[in-house]
Amino acid sequence: MALHIHDTLRGKKVKFAPRKKGEVRIYVCGPTVYDLAHIGNARPVVVFDVFTRLLRRLYPKVTYVRNITDVDDKINAAVKESGETIQAITERTTKIFHDDMAALGNLPPDHEPKATDHIDGMIELVKKLLESGHAYEAESHVLFSVPSMPDYGKLSKLNRDDLIAGARVEVAPYKKDPADFVLWKPSTDDLPGWDSPWGRGRPGWHLECSVMSEKFLGPEFDIHGGGQDLIFPHHENEIAQSTCAGGIGKDGGFAKYWMHNGYLMAEGEKMSKSLGNFYTVHELLDEFPGEAIRLALLKTHYRQPLDFTKVGIRQAKQELQRFYTAIRIAGDVEAKKVEPPEEIIIALEDDLNTPYALTHMHDITSDLNNATTDEEREKLKGKLIGAGQLLGIAQQIPVDWFRWQPAGTESLDDATIKILIAERNQARKSKDFAEADRIRDQLEAQGILLEDGAQGTTWKRK
RNA sequence: GGCGGGAUAGCCAAGAGGCAAGGCGGCGGUCUGCAAAACCGCUAUACGUCGGUUCGAUUCCGACUCCCGCCUCCA
């Protein structure tokens, strides 16, 4: 089975074929760096991380671009509120974003361009749109003329009349058509701005992705991804800007396929800052291992709505315990041929069916636990770890995984635990089970669980 | 009003027109000094409601209910 993905543009699952043989170019919308990433921001990062891992296995060359948007009115608002400089906010937020995403086991993209490094390109793009009659100037703004593009709305399946009918925001008076959107807007002195043919100003929201995707992937690339909420207006407007500025080829130009991940709720309610029921990745990482958070996201198919809960993370953590326990028990044999088994690849090739891939991982785990010969165990251990490679889980050394503890907890150090285990085993040897159990209970009270195995006593944290 | 996604066991969650995967949790057993882990077994009066198509639907169609979202700057 070849790779199939659900394409938002065509509205169905389709067979994937890259524009250039053996090469895949993918662009995913990254964060606007004004605040800590919440778990909803993490979903597309994790989803497309697994997806690009799969692509790299399937194709010799993959270029994955994910941008950082560091110019935006939300950033300006954050500046006003905190008094920090823009640079301080965007750099700090970017740093934390990187740390948080790494903690969730995400590999960095090949390129991570920043919007502010590409203002010149944006100005060029706006010029092109003006020259080709797809844009116009009005009151120091430059606007995209939606009526100039006959098939505007093809991604979101919204037509211009619907847009106008559903408008909840007052239409700016300088717009020729209510559906037109801003390409460039003027900045007052207290706002970030760049010199342009239309005066000092700053770019509209969608411009950066049009410019940076072309710069790193060319005017026609393969896949554009992001959260469902970006379909309209962001991606719709990117299509408008990029295709009307040129770069229209046989596949309609710009991205050939569009992939969007589903929405997230938190604890049964829609995530909302005003309700306070959203989790930042940062705070979650204090309480849970990043890998458990990652798995909680991958347990649900990426296009399904996901109700993200702490109970869900705990369940994910239990599943990881199972994988790592099996790997730990098989610690006496070398994993052989560590690479993703066929069934895992097949599951993921079917529009990234991570839940089904996980089912296979559990099957492999059962087989490993049931294996009787070392030869089988070597093979199955390799399969299990190989499967985890694609999903970005089960890659740690088991000891490290079992050692993890929440931030700020003060528990016994490894050396002390070792000593207590030795004392307990001494007691067991001399049949002083009361003392042995006392030590075990004492450790358990500190969150340390003991397991007496054939190869001695091992421990893990709850 | 327009457009889109969802509703499967205590919980999470795949799936296919023809006996309802998997995991977590729970229960019983084997193993263990006892545990834990592992293993074995059990754990859904049939998949939101009502109709329709069909030999047969939970899977297709229609209506409805509820939930989530988009309709100009939110992943």
Coordinates of C-alpha atoms (C1' of nucleotides) in Angstrom, one line a residue:
Chain A
M1 CA 0.0 0.0 0.0
A2 CA 1.4 3.3 -1.0
L3 CA 1.0 6.5 1.1
H4 CA -2.5 7.8 1.1
I5 CA -3.5 11.1 2.8
H6 CA -6.7 13.0 3.4
D7 CA -6.5 16.1 1.2
T8 CA -8.5 19.0 2.4
L9 CA -8.6 20.5 -1.1
R10 CA -10.2 17.4 -2.6
G11 CA -12.1 16.6 0.5
K12 CA -11.1 12.9 0.5
K13 CA -8.4 10.4 1.0
V14 CA -6.1 10.3 -2.0
K15 CA -3.0 8.5 -3.1
F16 CA 0.1 10.7 -2.6
A17 CA 2.4 11.4 -5.4
P18 CA 5.1 14.0 -5.0
R19 CA 5.7 16.6 -7.8
K20 CA 9.3 15.5 -8.1
K21 CA 10.1 11.8 -8.0
G22 CA 11.7 10.8 -4.8
E23 CA 11.5 14.1 -3.2
V24 CA 8.9 15.6 -0.8
R25 CA 8.6 19.2 0.2
I26 CA 6.3 20.0 3.1
Y27 CA 5.4 23.2 4.9
V28 CA 3.6 23.4 8.2
C29 CA 2.5 26.5 9.9
G30 CA 4.4 27.1 13.1
P31 CA 3.7 29.2 16.1
T32 CA 3.2 32.9 16.6
V33 CA 5.6 33.6 19.4
Y34 CA 3.8 35.7 21.9
D35 CA 2.9 33.2 24.6
L36 CA 3.6 29.7 25.8
A37 CA 2.5 27.0 23.5
H38 CA -0.6 25.2 24.7
I39 CA -1.4 21.6 24.0
G40 CA -3.5 22.6 21.0
N41 CA -0.4 24.1 19.5
A42 CA 1.5 20.9 20.1
R43 CA -0.9 18.7 18.2
P44 CA 0.1 19.7 14.7
V45 CA 3.8 19.7 15.7
V46 CA 3.6 16.1 17.0
V47 CA 1.4 14.9 14.1
F48 CA 3.6 16.3 11.4
D49 CA 6.7 15.2 13.2
V50 CA 5.4 11.6 12.9
F51 CA 4.4 12.3 9.3
T52 CA 7.8 13.6 8.3
R53 CA 9.4 10.6 10.0
L54 CA 7.3 8.5 7.8
L55 CA 8.1 10.5 4.7
R56 CA 11.8 10.2 5.4
R57 CA 11.5 6.5 5.5
L58 CA 9.5 6.5 2.3
Y59 CA 11.4 9.0 0.2
P60 CA 15.1 9.7 -0.3
K61 CA 14.7 13.4 0.1
V62 CA 12.4 15.3 2.3
T63 CA 12.4 19.0 3.1
Y64 CA 10.3 20.0 6.1
V65 CA 9.8 23.7 6.7
R66 CA 8.0 25.2 9.7
N67 CA 8.0 28.9 10.3
I68 CA 8.1 31.1 13.3
T69 CA 5.8 34.1 13.1
D70 CA 7.4 36.9 15.0
V71 CA 5.5 39.8 13.7
D72 CA 1.9 39.9 14.6
D73 CA -0.6 42.2 16.4
K74 CA -0.9 39.7 19.2
I75 CA 2.8 40.2 19.8
N76 CA 2.3 43.9 19.8
A77 CA -0.5 43.5 22.4
A78 CA 1.7 41.3 24.5
V79 CA 4.4 44.0 24.4
K80 CA 1.9 46.6 25.6
E81 CA 0.8 44.4 28.5
S82 CA 4.2 43.3 29.7
G83 CA 6.4 46.2 28.8
E84 CA 9.0 43.9 27.4
T85 CA 10.6 44.6 24.1
I86 CA 9.3 42.7 21.1
Q87 CA 12.6 41.0 20.7
A88 CA 12.6 39.9 24.3
I89 CA 9.1 38.3 24.0
T90 CA 9.6 36.6 20.7
E91 CA 13.1 35.2 21.5
R92 CA 12.0 34.0 24.9
T93 CA 8.9 32.4 23.6
T94 CA 10.7 30.8 20.7
K95 CA 13.3 29.3 23.0
I96 CA 10.6 27.8 25.3
F97 CA 8.7 26.6 22.2
H98 CA 11.8 24.8 21.0
D99 CA 12.5 23.3 24.5
D100 CA 8.9 22.2 24.9
M101 CA 8.6 20.6 21.5
A102 CA 11.9 18.8 22.0
A103 CA 10.6 17.5 25.3
L104 CA 7.7 16.1 23.4
G105 CA 10.1 14.2 21.2
N106 CA 9.8 16.3 18.1
L107 CA 12.7 16.5 15.7
P108 CA 13.4 20.0 14.4
P109 CA 12.3 20.8 10.9
D110 CA 14.9 21.3 8.2
H111 CA 14.3 25.0 8.0
E112 CA 12.6 27.3 10.5
P113 CA 12.4 30.7 8.9
K114 CA 11.3 33.8 10.9
A115 CA 8.9 36.2 9.4
T116 CA 10.9 39.2 10.2
D117 CA 13.8 37.9 8.2
H118 CA 11.7 37.9 5.1
I119 CA 10.0 41.3 5.0
D120 CA 11.7 42.2 1.8
G121 CA 10.3 39.1 0.1
M122 CA 6.8 40.1 1.4
I123 CA 7.1 43.5 0.0
E124 CA 8.1 42.0 -3.4
L125 CA 5.1 39.7 -3.3
V126 CA 2.8 42.6 -2.6
K127 CA 4.3 44.5 -5.5
K128 CA 3.7 41.6 -7.8
L129 CA 0.1 41.4 -6.7
L130 CA -0.4 45.1 -7.3
E131 CA 1.2 44.8 -10.8
S132 CA -1.0 41.9 -11.8
G133 CA -4.1 43.7 -10.6
H134 CA -4.9 41.4 -7.7
A135 CA -4.3 44.0 -5.1
Y136 CA -4.9 47.7 -4.6
E137 CA -3.9 50.5 -2.3
A138 CA -6.3 52.2 0.0
E139 CA -5.6 54.6 2.9
S140 CA -2.0 53.4 3.3
H141 CA -3.2 49.8 3.2
V142 CA -2.6 47.3 0.5
L143 CA -5.5 44.9 0.1
F144 CA -6.0 41.7 -1.8
S145 CA -8.9 41.9 -4.2
V146 CA -10.9 38.7 -3.7
P147 CA -13.2 39.3 -6.7
S148 CA -10.0 39.2 -8.9
M149 CA -9.6 35.6 -8.1
P150 CA -12.5 33.5 -9.6
D151 CA -11.8 30.3 -7.6
Y152 CA -11.2 32.0 -4.2
G153 CA -12.6 29.8 -1.5
K154 CA -11.8 26.4 -3.0
L155 CA -10.0 25.1 0.0
S156 CA -12.5 26.1 2.7
K157 CA -15.4 25.6 0.3
L158 CA -16.7 29.0 1.2
N159 CA -17.9 31.4 -1.5
R160 CA -17.6 35.1 -1.3
D161 CA -21.3 35.6 -0.6
D162 CA -21.2 33.2 2.3
L163 CA -18.3 35.1 3.7
I164 CA -20.0 38.3 3.6
A165 CA -23.3 36.9 4.9
G166 CA -21.5 35.4 7.9
A167 CA -19.2 38.4 8.6
R168 CA -19.1 39.1 12.3
V169 CA -16.6 41.8 12.1
E170 CA -17.4 45.2 10.7
V171 CA -16.0 45.7 7.3
A172 CA -13.3 48.3 7.1
P173 CA -14.5 51.2 5.0
Y174 CA -11.5 51.2 2.7
K175 CA -12.2 47.7 1.4
K176 CA -13.6 47.7 -2.1
D177 CA -15.1 44.3 -1.5
P178 CA -16.0 43.1 2.0
A179 CA -14.1 39.9 1.4
D180 CA -10.8 41.6 0.6
F181 CA -8.0 41.1 3.1
V182 CA -5.0 43.0 4.2
L183 CA -1.6 42.4 2.6
W184 CA 0.2 45.4 4.1
K185 CA -0.9 47.8 6.8
P186 CA 0.5 51.1 8.1
S187 CA 2.3 51.2 11.5
T188 CA 2.3 54.0 13.9
D189 CA 5.6 55.0 15.5
D190 CA 5.0 52.8 18.5
L191 CA 4.5 49.7 16.4
P192 CA 7.0 47.6 14.6
G193 CA 7.3 48.7 11.0
W194 CA 9.4 48.6 7.8
D195 CA 9.8 51.0 5.0
S196 CA 7.8 50.1 2.0
P197 CA 6.6 51.7 -1.2
W198 CA 3.3 52.3 0.7
G199 CA 5.0 53.9 3.7
R200 CA 6.2 52.5 7.0
G201 CA 4.1 49.5 7.8
R202 CA 3.9 45.8 8.6
P203 CA 2.7 42.7 6.7
G204 CA -0.7 41.2 6.9
W205 CA -1.0 37.9 8.6
H206 CA -0.9 35.5 5.7
L207 CA 2.0 37.0 3.8
E208 CA 4.9 35.3 5.6
C209 CA 3.8 31.8 4.8
S210 CA 3.4 32.5 1.1
V211 CA 6.9 34.1 1.0
M212 CA 8.8 31.6 3.1
S213 CA 7.3 28.5 1.6
E214 CA 8.3 29.7 -1.9
K215 CA 11.8 30.7 -0.7
F216 CA 12.5 27.3 0.8
L217 CA 10.4 25.0 -1.3
G218 CA 9.7 26.8 -4.5
P219 CA 6.4 28.1 -5.9
E220 CA 5.1 24.6 -6.2
F221 CA 5.6 22.1 -3.5
D222 CA 3.8 19.0 -2.2
I223 CA 2.1 19.3 1.2
H224 CA 1.0 22.2 3.3
G225 CA -0.2 21.3 6.8
G226 CA -1.6 22.9 9.9
G227 CA -4.5 23.0 12.3
Q228 CA -8.0 22.9 10.9
D229 CA -8.6 26.4 12.2
L230 CA -6.1 27.7 9.7
I231 CA -8.1 26.5 6.7
F232 CA -9.9 29.8 6.6
P233 CA -8.8 32.4 6.3
H234 CA -5.1 31.7 6.6
H235 CA -4.6 29.0 4.1
E236 CA -7.2 30.2 1.8
N237 CA -5.5 33.5 1.6
E238 CA -2.1 32.0 1.2
I239 CA -3.4 30.2 -1.8
A240 CA -4.8 33.5 -3.2
Q241 CA -1.5 35.4 -2.6
S242 CA 0.8 32.7 -3.9
T243 CA -1.1 31.6 -7.0
C244 CA -2.1 35.1 -8.1
A245 CA 1.5 36.2 -7.8
G246 CA 2.6 33.6 -10.2
G247 CA 3.8 30.0 -9.7
I248 CA 0.7 28.5 -11.2
G249 CA 1.5 25.2 -12.7
K250 CA -0.4 22.1 -13.9
D251 CA -1.5 21.2 -10.4
G252 CA -2.9 24.6 -9.7
G253 CA 0.3 25.9 -8.1
F254 CA 1.4 26.3 -4.6
A255 CA 0.8 23.2 -2.4
K256 CA -0.5 20.1 -4.1
Y257 CA -2.0 18.6 -1.0
W258 CA -3.4 20.1 2.2
M259 CA -3.5 18.3 5.5
H260 CA -5.2 19.6 8.6
N261 CA -5.3 18.1 12.1
G262 CA -8.5 18.2 14.1
Y263 CA -9.4 20.4 17.0
L264 CA -8.6 19.8 20.6
M265 CA -10.8 20.2 23.7
A266 CA -9.5 20.1 27.2
E267 CA -11.3 18.1 29.9
G268 CA -14.5 18.0 27.9
E269 CA -14.7 21.7 27.3
K270 CA -13.5 23.8 24.5
M271 CA -10.1 25.3 25.3
S272 CA -10.5 28.9 26.1
K273 CA -8.2 31.3 27.8
S274 CA -11.1 33.1 29.5
L275 CA -12.3 29.8 31.0
G276 CA -8.7 29.1 32.0
N277 CA -9.1 25.5 30.9
F278 CA -6.2 25.2 28.6
Y279 CA -3.0 23.4 29.4
T280 CA 0.4 24.8 28.3
V281 CA 2.9 22.2 27.3
H282 CA 5.3 23.8 29.7
E283 CA 3.1 23.2 32.8
L284 CA 2.2 19.7 31.6
L285 CA 5.8 18.8 31.4
D286 CA 6.3 19.5 35.1
E287 CA 3.7 16.9 35.9
F288 CA 4.1 14.3 33.2
P289 CA 6.9 12.9 31.0
G290 CA 6.9 14.5 27.6
E291 CA 6.7 11.1 26.0
A292 CA 3.4 10.4 27.7
I293 CA 2.0 13.7 26.5
R294 CA 3.1 12.9 23.0
L295 CA 1.5 9.5 23.1
A296 CA -1.7 11.0 24.5
L297 CA -1.8 13.0 21.3
L298 CA -1.0 10.1 19.0
K299 CA -3.6 7.7 20.6
T300 CA -6.2 9.5 18.6
H301 CA -6.2 9.8 14.8
Y302 CA -4.9 13.2 13.8
R303 CA -8.1 14.3 12.0
Q304 CA -10.4 13.3 14.9
P305 CA -11.5 15.8 17.5
L306 CA -9.5 15.1 20.6
D307 CA -10.6 15.7 24.2
F308 CA -7.3 16.1 25.9
T309 CA -7.4 15.1 29.6
K310 CA -4.9 14.4 32.3
V311 CA -6.6 11.0 32.7
G312 CA -5.7 10.5 29.0
I313 CA -2.0 11.3 29.7
R314 CA -2.0 8.8 32.6
Q315 CA -3.4 6.1 30.4
A316 CA -0.8 6.9 27.8
K317 CA 1.9 6.7 30.5
Q318 CA 0.7 3.2 31.4
E319 CA 1.0 2.1 27.9
L320 CA 4.5 3.4 27.8
Q321 CA 5.2 1.5 31.0
R322 CA 4.2 -1.6 29.2
F323 CA 6.5 -1.0 26.2
Y324 CA 9.5 -0.1 28.4
T325 CA 8.9 -3.0 30.8
A326 CA 9.1 -5.4 27.9
I327 CA 12.3 -3.7 26.6
R328 CA 13.8 -3.7 30.0
I329 CA 13.0 -7.4 30.5
A330 CA 14.6 -8.1 27.2
G331 CA 17.6 -6.1 28.4
D332 CA 19.8 -9.2 28.3
V333 CA 19.6 -9.5 24.5
E334 CA 20.7 -7.1 21.8
A335 CA 18.0 -5.7 19.6
K336 CA 18.4 -7.0 16.1
K337 CA 17.5 -5.1 13.0
V338 CA 16.1 -2.0 14.6
E339 CA 13.7 -0.7 12.0
P340 CA 10.0 0.0 11.7
P341 CA 8.2 -3.3 10.9
E342 CA 6.1 -3.5 7.8
E343 CA 2.7 -3.4 9.6
I344 CA 3.6 -0.2 11.3
I345 CA 4.5 1.5 8.0
I346 CA 1.3 0.2 6.4
A347 CA -0.8 1.6 9.2
L348 CA 0.9 5.0 8.9
E349 CA 0.7 5.0 5.1
D350 CA -3.0 4.9 5.5
D351 CA -3.5 8.6 6.3
L352 CA -1.2 8.4 9.4
N353 CA -3.3 5.9 11.3
T354 CA -1.3 6.2 14.5
P355 CA -3.9 4.4 16.7
Y356 CA -3.6 1.3 14.5
A357 CA 0.1 1.5 14.5
L358 CA 0.0 1.5 18.3
T359 CA -2.1 -1.6 18.2
H360 CA 0.7 -3.3 16.3
M361 CA 3.2 -2.1 18.9
H362 CA 1.1 -3.8 21.6
D363 CA 1.0 -6.9 19.5
I364 CA 4.8 -6.9 19.2
T365 CA 5.1 -6.2 22.9
S366 CA 2.9 -9.3 23.6
D367 CA 5.0 -11.4 21.3
L368 CA 8.2 -10.2 22.9
N369 CA 6.9 -11.0 26.4
N370 CA 5.9 -14.4 25.1
A371 CA 9.0 -15.2 23.2
T372 CA 11.0 -18.2 24.5
T373 CA 14.2 -18.1 22.5
D374 CA 16.8 -15.4 22.5
E375 CA 16.7 -15.3 18.8
E376 CA 13.1 -14.4 18.8
R377 CA 13.6 -11.9 21.6
E378 CA 16.4 -10.2 19.7
K379 CA 14.2 -9.9 16.7
L380 CA 11.1 -8.7 18.5
K381 CA 13.0 -6.2 20.6
G382 CA 14.3 -4.7 17.4
K383 CA 10.8 -4.6 15.9
L384 CA 9.4 -2.8 19.0
I385 CA 12.1 -0.2 19.2
G386 CA 12.0 0.2 15.4
A387 CA 8.3 0.8 15.6
G388 CA 8.8 3.4 18.3
Q389 CA 11.3 5.2 16.0
L390 CA 8.6 6.2 13.6
L391 CA 6.2 7.3 16.3
G392 CA 8.9 9.0 18.4
I393 CA 8.3 6.9 21.4
A394 CA 10.0 4.1 23.3
Q395 CA 13.5 5.3 22.3
Q396 CA 14.8 5.9 25.8
I397 CA 16.9 3.6 27.8
P398 CA 14.4 1.9 30.1
V399 CA 16.3 2.9 33.2
D400 CA 16.0 6.6 32.2
W401 CA 12.3 6.3 31.5
F402 CA 11.6 4.6 34.9
R403 CA 13.6 7.2 36.7
W404 CA 11.5 10.1 35.5
Q405 CA 9.7 12.1 38.3
P406 CA 7.6 15.2 38.3
A407 CA 9.4 18.6 38.7
G408 CA 9.9 19.8 42.2
T409 CA 9.5 16.4 43.8
E410 CA 12.2 15.4 46.3
S411 CA 12.7 11.7 46.2
L412 CA 15.5 9.4 47.1
D413 CA 18.5 9.4 44.8
D414 CA 19.6 6.4 42.9
A415 CA 22.5 5.5 45.2
T416 CA 20.2 5.5 48.3
I417 CA 17.6 3.4 46.5
K418 CA 20.4 0.9 45.5
I419 CA 21.5 0.6 49.1
L420 CA 18.0 0.1 50.4
I421 CA 17.4 -2.6 47.8
A422 CA 20.6 -4.3 48.8
E423 CA 19.5 -4.2 52.5
R424 CA 16.2 -5.6 51.6
N425 CA 17.7 -8.4 49.5
Q426 CA 19.9 -9.2 52.5
A427 CA 16.8 -9.5 54.7
R428 CA 15.1 -11.6 52.1
K429 CA 18.1 -13.9 52.0
S430 CA 17.9 -14.4 55.7
K431 CA 14.1 -14.9 55.5
D432 CA 13.4 -11.7 57.4
F433 CA 10.4 -10.9 55.3
A434 CA 9.0 -8.4 57.8
E435 CA 12.1 -6.3 57.4
A436 CA 12.1 -6.8 53.6
D437 CA 8.5 -5.7 53.3
R438 CA 9.2 -2.8 55.6
I439 CA 11.9 -1.5 53.3
R440 CA 9.7 -2.1 50.2
D441 CA 6.8 -0.2 51.8
Q442 CA 9.2 2.6 52.8
L443 CA 10.3 2.9 49.2
E444 CA 6.8 2.7 47.9
A445 CA 5.8 5.6 50.2
Q446 CA 8.5 7.6 48.3
G447 CA 7.0 6.5 44.9
I448 CA 9.5 3.8 44.3
L449 CA 8.1 0.4 43.2
L450 CA 10.3 -2.7 43.3
E451 CA 10.2 -5.7 41.0
D452 CA 12.0 -8.9 41.9
G453 CA 12.9 -10.4 38.7
A454 CA 15.0 -13.4 37.6
Q455 CA 17.9 -11.0 37.1
G456 CA 17.6 -9.3 40.4
T457 CA 15.5 -6.4 41.8
T458 CA 14.7 -3.5 39.6
W459 CA 12.9 -0.3 40.5
K460 CA 10.7 2.3 38.9
R461 CA 8.9 5.5 39.9
K462 CA 5.2 5.5 40.0
Chain B
rG1 C1' -28.3 31.2 7.9
rG2 C1' -23.9 28.7 5.1
rC3 C1' -19.9 25.1 5.6
rG4 C1' -17.1 21.1 8.2
rG5 C1' -15.9 17.3 12.1
rG6 C1' -17.8 14.0 15.9
rA7 C1' -21.2 10.5 18.8
rU8 C1' -18.4 2.7 19.5
rA9 C1' -17.9 -0.8 26.3
rG10 C1' -16.1 2.0 33.3
rC11 C1' -12.2 5.1 30.4
rC12 C1' -9.2 5.9 25.7
rA13 C1' -9.8 4.3 20.7
rA14 C1' -9.5 1.7 15.6
rG15 C1' -12.5 -0.6 12.1
rA16 C1' -15.3 -2.8 8.0
rG17 C1' -21.9 -4.0 4.4
rG18 C1' -21.8 -10.4 6.7
rC19 C1' -19.9 -13.5 13.7
rA20 C1' -17.5 -5.7 17.2
rA21 C1' -9.3 -4.6 16.8
rG22 C1' -6.1 -2.9 20.6
rG23 C1' -5.0 -0.4 25.1
rC24 C1' -6.1 1.5 30.2
rG25 C1' -8.9 0.1 34.4
rG26 C1' -11.5 -4.0 37.0
rC27 C1' -12.2 -9.3 38.4
rG28 C1' -10.2 -14.5 38.7
rG29 C1' -5.9 -17.7 38.0
rU30 C1' -0.4 -19.0 37.2
rC31 C1' 4.2 -17.3 38.9
rU32 C1' 6.2 -15.0 43.7
rG33 C1' 8.1 -15.7 50.8
rC34 C1' 4.4 -11.9 49.8
rA35 C1' 4.2 -8.4 46.0
rA36 C1' 5.2 -6.1 41.4
rA37 C1' 6.0 -7.3 36.3
rA38 C1' 4.7 -11.0 32.9
rC39 C1' 1.4 -14.8 31.2
rC40 C1' -3.7 -17.2 30.9
rG41 C1' -9.1 -16.4 31.4
rC42 C1' -13.3 -13.0 32.1
rU43 C1' -15.0 -7.9 31.5
rA44 C1' -20.4 -4.4 25.0
rU45 C1' -28.5 -7.1 25.9
rA46 C1' -24.4 -4.8 18.7
rC47 C1' -21.6 0.9 17.7
rG48 C1' -26.5 8.7 19.7
rU49 C1' -32.2 8.5 18.1
rC50 C1' -35.8 7.4 14.3
rG51 C1' -36.6 5.8 9.4
rG52 C1' -34.9 3.9 4.4
rU53 C1' -31.8 0.8 0.9
rU54 C1' -30.2 -4.4 1.4
rC55 C1' -30.7 -11.4 2.1
rG56 C1' -28.0 -8.7 5.9
rA57 C1' -25.9 -2.0 8.4
rU58 C1' -22.8 -0.3 13.6
rU59 C1' -20.4 0.5 8.6
rC60 C1' -24.5 3.3 2.7
rC61 C1' -28.8 7.1 2.4
rG62 C1' -32.3 10.6 4.8
rA63 C1' -34.2 13.1 9.1
rC64 C1' -33.4 14.3 14.1
rU65 C1' -30.7 15.1 18.9
rC66 C1' -26.4 16.5 21.4
rC67 C1' -21.1 18.0 21.2
rC68 C1' -16.9 20.7 18.8
rG69 C1' -15.4 24.1 15.1
rC70 C1' -15.1 27.7 10.8
rC71 C1' -17.6 32.0 8.3
rU72 C1' -11.4 38.0 7.8
rC73 C1' -6.3 37.7 11.2
rC74 C1' -7.1 31.5 16.8
rA75 C1' -3.0 25.2 16.0

